[in-house]
C-alpha cells in the first residue's frame, strides 16, 4: 500500500489517487480528473470524489467539517437518482 505522510498536502493526495495500489482492486487502471472543487478518481468498478479545501465565497469547503457536511448532503440529494452508485461519504484527514 502507498505510504501517506502524517501531514499530507494536496500534491501528496493527488499522487496517492493516481497510484493503482491505493485501491482495493490494485490491477485496475486509474484516471484522476480535477475540477475547481474536487478530485475525482475513477478506478473501476468504483469512483472516488474528494472535495478540495477551497472557499469561493458562494461555496465554502475550507474546513474538513464543511467538506464532510456537503459530501453528505450531495450523497443524500443524488441517492434518489443514483442509488446503486452512491455508496457512502467517508471522512478523511485534512490535506494542506
mmCIF file of N, CA, C and O in Angstrom:
data_model
loop_
_atom_site.group_PDB
_atom_site.id
_atom_site.type_symbol
_atom_site.label_atom_id
_atom_site.label_comp_id
_atom_site.label_asym_id
_atom_site.label_seq_id
_atom_site.Cartn_x
_atom_site.Cartn_y
_atom_site.Cartn_z
ATOM 1 N N UNK A 1 0.840 -1.177 0.000
ATOM 2 C CA UNK A 1 0.000 0.000 0.000
ATOM 3 C C UNK A 1 0.882 1.236 0.000
ATOM 4 O O UNK A 1 1.985 1.239 0.513
ATOM 5 N N UNK A 2 0.389 2.289 -0.540
ATOM 6 C CA UNK A 2 1.080 3.570 -0.673
ATOM 7 C C UNK A 2 1.260 4.217 0.693
ATOM 8 O O UNK A 2 0.350 4.229 1.507
ATOM 9 N N UNK A 3 2.440 4.782 0.952
ATOM 10 C CA UNK A 3 2.702 5.470 2.219
ATOM 11 C C UNK A 3 2.142 6.892 2.163
ATOM 12 O O UNK A 3 2.434 7.652 1.240
ATOM 13 N N UNK A 4 1.318 7.257 3.147
ATOM 14 C CA UNK A 4 0.757 8.610 3.236
ATOM 15 C C UNK A 4 1.450 9.339 4.372
ATOM 16 O O UNK A 4 1.465 8.856 5.502
ATOM 17 N N UNK A 5 2.031 10.512 4.098
ATOM 18 C CA UNK A 5 2.698 11.279 5.153
ATOM 19 C C UNK A 5 1.724 11.674 6.255
ATOM 20 O O UNK A 5 0.517 11.742 6.046
ATOM 21 N N UNK A 6 2.262 11.964 7.448
ATOM 22 C CA UNK A 6 1.402 12.330 8.576
ATOM 23 C C UNK A 6 0.669 13.647 8.332
ATOM 24 O O UNK A 6 -0.409 13.866 8.853
ATOM 25 N N UNK A 7 1.240 14.552 7.555
ATOM 26 C CA UNK A 7 0.594 15.810 7.186
ATOM 27 C C UNK A 7 0.550 15.914 5.653
ATOM 28 O O UNK A 7 1.333 16.647 5.053
ATOM 29 N N UNK A 8 -0.370 15.178 5.005
ATOM 30 C CA UNK A 8 -0.378 15.155 3.543
ATOM 31 C C UNK A 8 -0.783 16.502 2.938
ATOM 32 O O UNK A 8 -1.606 17.222 3.490
ATOM 33 N N UNK A 9 -0.172 16.822 1.801
ATOM 34 C CA UNK A 9 -0.521 18.019 1.039
ATOM 35 C C UNK A 9 -1.461 17.597 -0.089
ATOM 36 O O UNK A 9 -1.671 16.396 -0.326
ATOM 37 N N UNK A 10 -1.995 18.558 -0.828
ATOM 38 C CA UNK A 10 -2.823 18.205 -1.977
ATOM 39 C C UNK A 10 -1.996 17.470 -3.030
ATOM 40 O O UNK A 10 -2.506 16.583 -3.706
ATOM 41 N N UNK A 11 -0.715 17.799 -3.152
ATOM 42 C CA UNK A 11 0.162 17.083 -4.088
ATOM 43 C C UNK A 11 0.310 15.621 -3.659
ATOM 44 O O UNK A 11 0.296 14.715 -4.502
ATOM 45 N N UNK A 12 0.449 15.378 -2.334
ATOM 46 C CA UNK A 12 0.517 14.005 -1.824
ATOM 47 C C UNK A 12 -0.783 13.265 -2.126
ATOM 48 O O UNK A 12 -0.774 12.091 -2.521
ATOM 49 N N UNK A 13 -1.915 13.939 -1.942
ATOM 50 C CA UNK A 13 -3.213 13.327 -2.211
ATOM 51 C C UNK A 13 -3.336 12.965 -3.679
ATOM 52 O O UNK A 13 -3.762 11.855 -4.017
ATOM 53 N N UNK A 14 -2.937 13.856 -4.570
ATOM 54 C CA UNK A 14 -3.009 13.582 -6.000
ATOM 55 C C UNK A 14 -2.124 12.390 -6.377
ATOM 56 O O UNK A 14 -2.541 11.510 -7.128
ATOM 57 N N UNK A 15 -0.936 12.343 -5.825
ATOM 58 C CA UNK A 15 -0.029 11.221 -6.082
ATOM 59 C C UNK A 15 -0.655 9.908 -5.592
ATOM 60 O O UNK A 15 -0.611 8.886 -6.280
ATOM 61 N N UNK A 16 -1.254 9.943 -4.411
ATOM 62 C CA UNK A 16 -1.935 8.776 -3.850
ATOM 63 C C UNK A 16 -3.081 8.325 -4.750
ATOM 64 O O UNK A 16 -3.236 7.144 -5.044
ATOM 65 N N UNK A 17 -3.888 9.276 -5.208
ATOM 66 C CA UNK A 17 -5.040 8.940 -6.048
ATOM 67 C C UNK A 17 -4.628 8.355 -7.390
ATOM 68 O O UNK A 17 -5.354 7.540 -7.965
ATOM 69 N N UNK A 18 -3.470 8.739 -7.910
ATOM 70 C CA UNK A 18 -3.007 8.257 -9.204
ATOM 71 C C UNK A 18 -2.342 6.883 -9.139
ATOM 72 O O UNK A 18 -2.090 6.275 -10.175
ATOM 73 N N UNK A 19 -2.103 6.389 -7.957
ATOM 74 C CA UNK A 19 -1.414 5.111 -7.781
ATOM 75 C C UNK A 19 -2.421 3.966 -7.687
ATOM 76 O O UNK A 19 -3.216 3.916 -6.752
ATOM 77 N N UNK A 20 -2.405 3.010 -8.630
ATOM 78 C CA UNK A 20 -3.355 1.891 -8.600
ATOM 79 C C UNK A 20 -3.295 1.074 -7.309
ATOM 80 O O UNK A 20 -4.286 0.463 -6.915
ATOM 81 N N UNK A 21 -2.154 1.088 -6.603
ATOM 82 C CA UNK A 21 -2.044 0.339 -5.343
ATOM 83 C C UNK A 21 -2.897 0.942 -4.229
ATOM 84 O O UNK A 21 -3.079 0.332 -3.184
ATOM 85 N N UNK A 22 -3.444 2.136 -4.448
ATOM 86 C CA UNK A 22 -4.267 2.804 -3.445
ATOM 87 C C UNK A 22 -5.697 2.282 -3.398
ATOM 88 O O UNK A 22 -6.465 2.678 -2.542
ATOM 89 N N UNK A 23 -6.044 1.398 -4.310
ATOM 90 C CA UNK A 23 -7.429 0.945 -4.447
ATOM 91 C C UNK A 23 -7.548 -0.548 -4.173
ATOM 92 O O UNK A 23 -6.581 -1.294 -4.328
ATOM 93 N N UNK A 24 -8.763 -0.985 -3.795
ATOM 94 C CA UNK A 24 -8.963 -2.399 -3.463
ATOM 95 C C UNK A 24 -8.564 -3.348 -4.593
ATOM 96 O O UNK A 24 -7.983 -4.389 -4.351
ATOM 97 N N UNK A 25 -8.866 -2.982 -5.828
ATOM 98 C CA UNK A 25 -8.513 -3.812 -6.982
ATOM 99 C C UNK A 25 -7.255 -3.202 -7.609
ATOM 100 O O UNK A 25 -7.325 -2.368 -8.497
ATOM 101 N N UNK A 26 -6.100 -3.636 -7.126
ATOM 102 C CA UNK A 26 -4.833 -2.994 -7.486
ATOM 103 C C UNK A 26 -4.483 -3.064 -8.959
ATOM 104 O O UNK A 26 -3.708 -2.256 -9.449
ATOM 105 N N UNK A 27 -5.058 -4.007 -9.697
ATOM 106 C CA UNK A 27 -4.711 -4.131 -11.106
ATOM 107 C C UNK A 27 -5.568 -3.243 -12.000
ATOM 108 O O UNK A 27 -5.421 -3.259 -13.214
ATOM 109 N N UNK A 28 -6.445 -2.443 -11.411
ATOM 110 C CA UNK A 28 -7.314 -1.604 -12.226
ATOM 111 C C UNK A 28 -6.563 -0.369 -12.726
ATOM 112 O O UNK A 28 -5.604 0.091 -12.132
ATOM 113 N N UNK A 29 -7.035 0.141 -13.836
ATOM 114 C CA UNK A 29 -6.480 1.398 -14.329
ATOM 115 C C UNK A 29 -7.111 2.525 -13.523
ATOM 116 O O UNK A 29 -8.221 2.405 -13.030
ATOM 117 N N UNK A 30 -6.385 3.625 -13.401
ATOM 118 C CA UNK A 30 -6.862 4.745 -12.609
ATOM 119 C C UNK A 30 -6.812 6.005 -13.467
ATOM 120 O O UNK A 30 -5.824 6.268 -14.143
ATOM 121 N N UNK A 31 -7.892 6.762 -13.418
ATOM 122 C CA UNK A 31 -7.963 8.053 -14.093
ATOM 123 C C UNK A 31 -8.375 9.082 -13.058
ATOM 124 O O UNK A 31 -9.348 8.882 -12.339
ATOM 125 N N UNK A 32 -7.614 10.177 -12.967
ATOM 126 C CA UNK A 32 -7.924 11.223 -11.995
ATOM 127 C C UNK A 32 -8.199 12.523 -12.751
ATOM 128 O O UNK A 32 -7.395 12.958 -13.569
ATOM 129 N N UNK A 33 -9.343 13.102 -12.477
ATOM 130 C CA UNK A 33 -9.726 14.392 -13.049
ATOM 131 C C UNK A 33 -9.848 15.397 -11.911
ATOM 132 O O UNK A 33 -10.131 15.012 -10.777
ATOM 133 N N UNK A 34 -9.650 16.668 -12.239
ATOM 134 C CA UNK A 34 -9.795 17.723 -11.240
ATOM 135 C C UNK A 34 -10.802 18.750 -11.724
ATOM 136 O O UNK A 34 -10.845 19.079 -12.906
ATOM 137 N N UNK A 35 -11.609 19.225 -10.791
ATOM 138 C CA UNK A 35 -12.439 20.391 -11.029
ATOM 139 C C UNK A 35 -11.935 21.473 -10.087
ATOM 140 O O UNK A 35 -10.996 21.229 -9.318
ATOM 141 N N UNK A 36 -12.549 22.628 -10.093
ATOM 142 C CA UNK A 36 -12.114 23.681 -9.175
ATOM 143 C C UNK A 36 -12.449 23.331 -7.730
ATOM 144 O O UNK A 36 -11.885 23.898 -6.811
ATOM 145 N N UNK A 37 -13.337 22.337 -7.502
ATOM 146 C CA UNK A 37 -13.740 21.990 -6.133
ATOM 147 C C UNK A 37 -13.399 20.567 -5.704
ATOM 148 O O UNK A 37 -13.583 20.244 -4.526
ATOM 149 N N UNK A 38 -12.935 19.712 -6.621
ATOM 150 C CA UNK A 38 -12.753 18.307 -6.234
ATOM 151 C C UNK A 38 -11.744 17.573 -7.110
ATOM 152 O O UNK A 38 -11.445 17.986 -8.225
ATOM 153 N N UNK A 39 -11.252 16.467 -6.540
ATOM 154 C CA UNK A 39 -10.532 15.452 -7.295
ATOM 155 C C UNK A 39 -11.521 14.311 -7.501
ATOM 156 O O UNK A 39 -12.223 13.944 -6.563
ATOM 157 N N UNK A 40 -11.557 13.745 -8.701
ATOM 158 C CA UNK A 40 -12.395 12.582 -8.956
ATOM 159 C C UNK A 40 -11.493 11.494 -9.524
ATOM 160 O O UNK A 40 -10.885 11.668 -10.580
ATOM 161 N N UNK A 41 -11.381 10.392 -8.781
ATOM 162 C CA UNK A 41 -10.559 9.265 -9.215
ATOM 163 C C UNK A 41 -11.484 8.132 -9.645
ATOM 164 O O UNK A 41 -12.368 7.728 -8.897
ATOM 165 N N UNK A 42 -11.284 7.650 -10.862
ATOM 166 C CA UNK A 42 -12.064 6.529 -11.373
ATOM 167 C C UNK A 42 -11.132 5.325 -11.436
ATOM 168 O O UNK A 42 -10.154 5.331 -12.179
ATOM 169 N N UNK A 43 -11.447 4.332 -10.610
ATOM 170 C CA UNK A 43 -10.699 3.080 -10.557
ATOM 171 C C UNK A 43 -11.743 1.967 -10.613
ATOM 172 O O UNK A 43 -12.240 1.535 -9.575
ATOM 173 N N UNK A 44 -12.121 1.574 -11.840
ATOM 174 C CA UNK A 44 -13.234 0.629 -11.970
ATOM 175 C C UNK A 44 -13.094 -0.562 -11.029
ATOM 176 O O UNK A 44 -12.001 -1.054 -10.826
ATOM 177 N N UNK A 45 -14.201 -0.944 -10.408
ATOM 178 C CA UNK A 45 -15.583 -0.532 -10.681
ATOM 179 C C UNK A 45 -16.048 0.649 -9.829
ATOM 180 O O UNK A 45 -17.246 0.917 -9.758
ATOM 181 N N UNK A 46 -15.149 1.392 -9.190
ATOM 182 C CA UNK A 46 -15.546 2.472 -8.302
ATOM 183 C C UNK A 46 -15.035 3.824 -8.790
ATOM 184 O O UNK A 46 -14.072 3.903 -9.551
ATOM 185 N N UNK A 47 -15.660 4.879 -8.271
ATOM 186 C CA UNK A 47 -15.190 6.249 -8.461
ATOM 187 C C UNK A 47 -15.155 6.892 -7.077
ATOM 188 O O UNK A 47 -15.999 6.614 -6.227
ATOM 189 N N UNK A 48 -14.159 7.738 -6.865
ATOM 190 C CA UNK A 48 -13.960 8.392 -5.567
ATOM 191 C C UNK A 48 -13.888 9.896 -5.803
ATOM 192 O O UNK A 48 -13.139 10.349 -6.669
ATOM 193 N N UNK A 49 -14.655 10.663 -5.038
ATOM 194 C CA UNK A 49 -14.646 12.124 -5.161
ATOM 195 C C UNK A 49 -14.171 12.706 -3.843
ATOM 196 O O UNK A 49 -14.723 12.407 -2.791
ATOM 197 N N UNK A 50 -13.148 13.548 -3.924
ATOM 198 C CA UNK A 50 -12.580 14.184 -2.741
ATOM 199 C C UNK A 50 -12.694 15.692 -2.922
ATOM 200 O O UNK A 50 -12.145 16.255 -3.870
ATOM 201 N N UNK A 51 -13.428 16.331 -2.038
ATOM 202 C CA UNK A 51 -13.608 17.776 -2.128
ATOM 203 C C UNK A 51 -12.324 18.496 -1.693
ATOM 204 O O UNK A 51 -11.705 18.132 -0.702
ATOM 205 N N UNK A 52 -11.954 19.524 -2.441
ATOM 206 C CA UNK A 52 -10.770 20.319 -2.124
ATOM 207 C C UNK A 52 -11.098 21.349 -1.037
ATOM 208 O O UNK A 52 -12.218 21.829 -0.954
ATOM 209 N N UNK A 53 -10.110 21.723 -0.221
ATOM 210 C CA UNK A 53 -10.332 22.749 0.803
ATOM 211 C C UNK A 53 -10.289 24.148 0.185
ATOM 212 O O UNK A 53 -9.263 24.812 0.193
ATOM 213 N N UNK A 54 -11.416 24.557 -0.412
ATOM 214 C CA UNK A 54 -11.492 25.850 -1.089
ATOM 215 C C UNK A 54 -12.648 26.678 -0.529
ATOM 216 O O UNK A 54 -13.589 26.133 0.043
ATOM 217 N N UNK A 55 -12.560 27.982 -0.722
ATOM 218 C CA UNK A 55 -13.640 28.891 -0.336
ATOM 219 C C UNK A 55 -13.755 29.935 -1.433
ATOM 220 O O UNK A 55 -12.859 30.761 -1.610
ATOM 221 N N UNK A 56 -14.860 29.896 -2.174
ATOM 222 C CA UNK A 56 -15.112 30.848 -3.246
ATOM 223 C C UNK A 56 -16.154 31.892 -2.840
ATOM 224 O O UNK A 56 -16.687 32.590 -3.690
ATOM 225 N N UNK A 57 -16.455 31.966 -1.569
ATOM 226 C CA UNK A 57 -17.477 32.889 -1.108
ATOM 227 C C UNK A 57 -18.865 32.276 -1.240
ATOM 228 O O UNK A 57 -19.552 32.047 -0.257
ATOM 229 N N UNK A 58 -19.246 31.957 -2.469
ATOM 230 C CA UNK A 58 -20.538 31.321 -2.708
ATOM 231 C C UNK A 58 -20.516 29.828 -2.368
ATOM 232 O O UNK A 58 -21.560 29.190 -2.284
ATOM 233 N N UNK A 59 -19.333 29.291 -2.184
ATOM 234 C CA UNK A 59 -19.151 27.872 -1.882
ATOM 235 C C UNK A 59 -17.959 27.751 -0.942
ATOM 236 O O UNK A 59 -16.871 28.204 -1.277
ATOM 237 N N UNK A 60 -18.176 27.174 0.235
ATOM 238 C CA UNK A 60 -17.120 27.117 1.243
ATOM 239 C C UNK A 60 -16.868 25.679 1.676
ATOM 240 O O UNK A 60 -17.662 25.081 2.392
ATOM 241 N N UNK A 61 -15.751 25.104 1.216
ATOM 242 C CA UNK A 61 -15.295 23.773 1.622
ATOM 243 C C UNK A 61 -13.980 23.913 2.395
ATOM 244 O O UNK A 61 -13.140 23.024 2.377
ATOM 245 N N UNK A 62 -13.781 25.035 3.066
ATOM 246 C CA UNK A 62 -12.478 25.351 3.645
ATOM 247 C C UNK A 62 -12.085 24.496 4.846
ATOM 248 O O UNK A 62 -10.904 24.396 5.158
ATOM 249 N N UNK A 63 -13.045 23.864 5.515
ATOM 250 C CA UNK A 63 -12.697 23.013 6.662
ATOM 251 C C UNK A 63 -13.140 21.585 6.399
ATOM 252 O O UNK A 63 -14.024 21.317 5.579
ATOM 253 N N UNK A 64 -12.529 20.681 7.119
ATOM 254 C CA UNK A 64 -12.899 19.273 6.996
ATOM 255 C C UNK A 64 -14.372 19.070 7.350
ATOM 256 O O UNK A 64 -15.075 18.301 6.692
ATOM 257 N N UNK A 65 -14.852 19.786 8.354
ATOM 258 C CA UNK A 65 -16.251 19.656 8.777
ATOM 259 C C UNK A 65 -17.206 20.114 7.679
ATOM 260 O O UNK A 65 -18.232 19.477 7.436
ATOM 261 N N UNK A 66 -16.875 21.220 6.999
ATOM 262 C CA UNK A 66 -17.724 21.705 5.911
ATOM 263 C C UNK A 66 -17.716 20.732 4.738
ATOM 264 O O UNK A 66 -18.755 20.458 4.138
ATOM 265 N N UNK A 67 -16.540 20.190 4.411
ATOM 266 C CA UNK A 67 -16.472 19.218 3.307
ATOM 267 C C UNK A 67 -17.279 17.977 3.637
ATOM 268 O O UNK A 67 -17.993 17.443 2.787
ATOM 269 N N UNK A 68 -17.194 17.507 4.877
ATOM 270 C CA UNK A 68 -17.983 16.341 5.305
ATOM 271 C C UNK A 68 -19.478 16.645 5.185
ATOM 272 O O UNK A 68 -20.242 15.844 4.664
ATOM 273 N N UNK A 69 -19.894 17.817 5.662
ATOM 274 C CA UNK A 69 -21.306 18.210 5.606
ATOM 275 C C UNK A 69 -21.813 18.220 4.164
ATOM 276 O O UNK A 69 -22.872 17.660 3.857
ATOM 277 N N UNK A 70 -21.067 18.862 3.258
ATOM 278 C CA UNK A 70 -21.526 18.977 1.879
ATOM 279 C C UNK A 70 -21.424 17.657 1.121
ATOM 280 O O UNK A 70 -22.218 17.393 0.219
ATOM 281 N N UNK A 71 -20.483 16.826 1.498
ATOM 282 C CA UNK A 71 -20.404 15.489 0.920
ATOM 283 C C UNK A 71 -21.656 14.690 1.283
ATOM 284 O O UNK A 71 -22.285 14.065 0.425
ATOM 285 N N UNK A 72 -22.023 14.721 2.554
ATOM 286 C CA UNK A 72 -23.222 14.003 2.998
ATOM 287 C C UNK A 72 -24.477 14.560 2.322
ATOM 288 O O UNK A 72 -25.357 13.808 1.918
ATOM 289 N N UNK A 73 -24.548 15.886 2.171
ATOM 290 C CA UNK A 73 -25.702 16.498 1.504
ATOM 291 C C UNK A 73 -25.757 16.072 0.035
ATOM 292 O O UNK A 73 -26.838 15.788 -0.498
ATOM 293 N N UNK A 74 -24.611 16.000 -0.619
ATOM 294 C CA UNK A 74 -24.556 15.581 -2.022
ATOM 295 C C UNK A 74 -25.016 14.130 -2.181
ATOM 296 O O UNK A 74 -25.789 13.815 -3.080
ATOM 297 N N UNK A 75 -24.555 13.269 -1.298
ATOM 298 C CA UNK A 75 -24.968 11.863 -1.352
ATOM 299 C C UNK A 75 -26.473 11.755 -1.126
ATOM 300 O O UNK A 75 -27.168 11.048 -1.857
ATOM 301 N N UNK A 76 -26.998 12.475 -0.140
ATOM 302 C CA UNK A 76 -28.435 12.438 0.142
ATOM 303 C C UNK A 76 -29.243 12.915 -1.058
ATOM 304 O O UNK A 76 -30.220 12.284 -1.452
ATOM 305 N N UNK A 77 -28.828 14.025 -1.654
ATOM 306 C CA UNK A 77 -29.542 14.588 -2.789
ATOM 307 C C UNK A 77 -29.501 13.657 -4.007
ATOM 308 O O UNK A 77 -30.517 13.430 -4.661
ATOM 309 N N UNK A 78 -28.338 13.112 -4.297
ATOM 310 C CA UNK A 78 -28.183 12.303 -5.505
ATOM 311 C C UNK A 78 -28.598 10.853 -5.344
ATOM 312 O O UNK A 78 -28.794 10.151 -6.341
ATOM 313 N N UNK A 79 -28.724 10.391 -4.125
ATOM 314 C CA UNK A 79 -29.068 8.986 -3.887
ATOM 315 C C UNK A 79 -30.385 8.598 -4.563
ATOM 316 O O UNK A 79 -30.552 7.478 -5.017
ATOM 317 N N UNK A 80 -31.323 9.527 -4.658
ATOM 318 C CA UNK A 80 -32.615 9.236 -5.274
ATOM 319 C C UNK A 80 -32.451 8.780 -6.720
ATOM 320 O O UNK A 80 -33.190 7.934 -7.194
ATOM 321 N N UNK A 81 -31.504 9.345 -7.425
ATOM 322 C CA UNK A 81 -31.303 9.015 -8.836
ATOM 323 C C UNK A 81 -30.234 7.953 -9.057
ATOM 324 O O UNK A 81 -30.252 7.259 -10.064
ATOM 325 N N UNK A 82 -29.281 7.862 -8.147
ATOM 326 C CA UNK A 82 -28.119 7.004 -8.342
ATOM 327 C C UNK A 82 -27.929 6.007 -7.214
ATOM 328 O O UNK A 82 -26.807 5.730 -6.816
ATOM 329 N N UNK A 83 -28.997 5.461 -6.692
ATOM 330 C CA UNK A 83 -28.921 4.557 -5.543
ATOM 331 C C UNK A 83 -27.872 3.463 -5.709
ATOM 332 O O UNK A 83 -27.097 3.211 -4.802
ATOM 333 N N UNK A 84 -27.795 2.796 -6.871
ATOM 334 C CA UNK A 84 -26.791 1.728 -6.976
ATOM 335 C C UNK A 84 -25.356 2.237 -6.992
ATOM 336 O O UNK A 84 -24.425 1.497 -6.731
ATOM 337 N N UNK A 85 -25.165 3.514 -7.284
ATOM 338 C CA UNK A 85 -23.810 4.035 -7.460
ATOM 339 C C UNK A 85 -23.239 4.729 -6.235
ATOM 340 O O UNK A 85 -22.048 4.662 -6.001
ATOM 341 N N UNK A 86 -24.065 5.440 -5.488
ATOM 342 C CA UNK A 86 -23.553 6.188 -4.345
ATOM 343 C C UNK A 86 -23.510 5.299 -3.119
ATOM 344 O O UNK A 86 -24.533 4.868 -2.625
ATOM 345 N N UNK A 87 -22.319 5.035 -2.651
ATOM 346 C CA UNK A 87 -22.166 4.122 -1.521
ATOM 347 C C UNK A 87 -22.163 4.855 -0.194
ATOM 348 O O UNK A 87 -22.986 4.587 0.655
ATOM 349 N N UNK A 88 -21.219 5.756 0.004
ATOM 350 C CA UNK A 88 -21.111 6.402 1.306
ATOM 351 C C UNK A 88 -20.230 7.628 1.220
ATOM 352 O O UNK A 88 -19.595 7.895 0.214
ATOM 353 N N UNK A 89 -20.194 8.315 2.324
ATOM 354 C CA UNK A 89 -19.360 9.502 2.474
ATOM 355 C C UNK A 89 -18.423 9.229 3.643
ATOM 356 O O UNK A 89 -18.887 9.020 4.759
ATOM 357 N N UNK A 90 -17.138 9.193 3.369
ATOM 358 C CA UNK A 90 -16.165 8.862 4.410
ATOM 359 C C UNK A 90 -15.332 10.084 4.752
ATOM 360 O O UNK A 90 -14.865 10.789 3.867
ATOM 361 N N UNK A 91 -15.133 10.345 6.029
ATOM 362 C CA UNK A 91 -14.286 11.446 6.475
ATOM 363 C C UNK A 91 -12.823 11.065 6.401
ATOM 364 O O UNK A 91 -12.453 9.929 6.650
ATOM 365 N N UNK A 92 -11.998 12.021 6.040
ATOM 366 C CA UNK A 92 -10.553 11.815 5.983
ATOM 367 C C UNK A 92 -9.857 13.010 6.595
ATOM 368 O O UNK A 92 -10.430 14.068 6.762
ATOM 369 N N UNK A 93 -8.570 12.865 6.860
ATOM 370 C CA UNK A 93 -7.776 13.965 7.399
ATOM 371 C C UNK A 93 -7.587 15.048 6.373
ATOM 372 O O UNK A 93 -7.551 14.811 5.186
ATOM 373 N N UNK A 94 -7.398 16.262 6.872
ATOM 374 C CA UNK A 94 -7.177 17.418 6.033
ATOM 375 C C UNK A 94 -5.843 17.336 5.298
ATOM 376 O O UNK A 94 -4.836 16.959 5.876
ATOM 377 N N UNK A 95 -5.843 17.694 4.015
ATOM 378 C CA UNK A 95 -4.602 17.891 3.251
ATOM 379 C C UNK A 95 -4.346 19.374 3.188
ATOM 380 O O UNK A 95 -5.247 20.155 2.931
ATOM 381 N N UNK A 96 -3.148 19.784 3.464
ATOM 382 C CA UNK A 96 -2.792 21.215 3.478
ATOM 383 C C UNK A 96 -2.512 21.699 2.078
ATOM 384 O O UNK A 96 -1.996 21.031 1.277
#
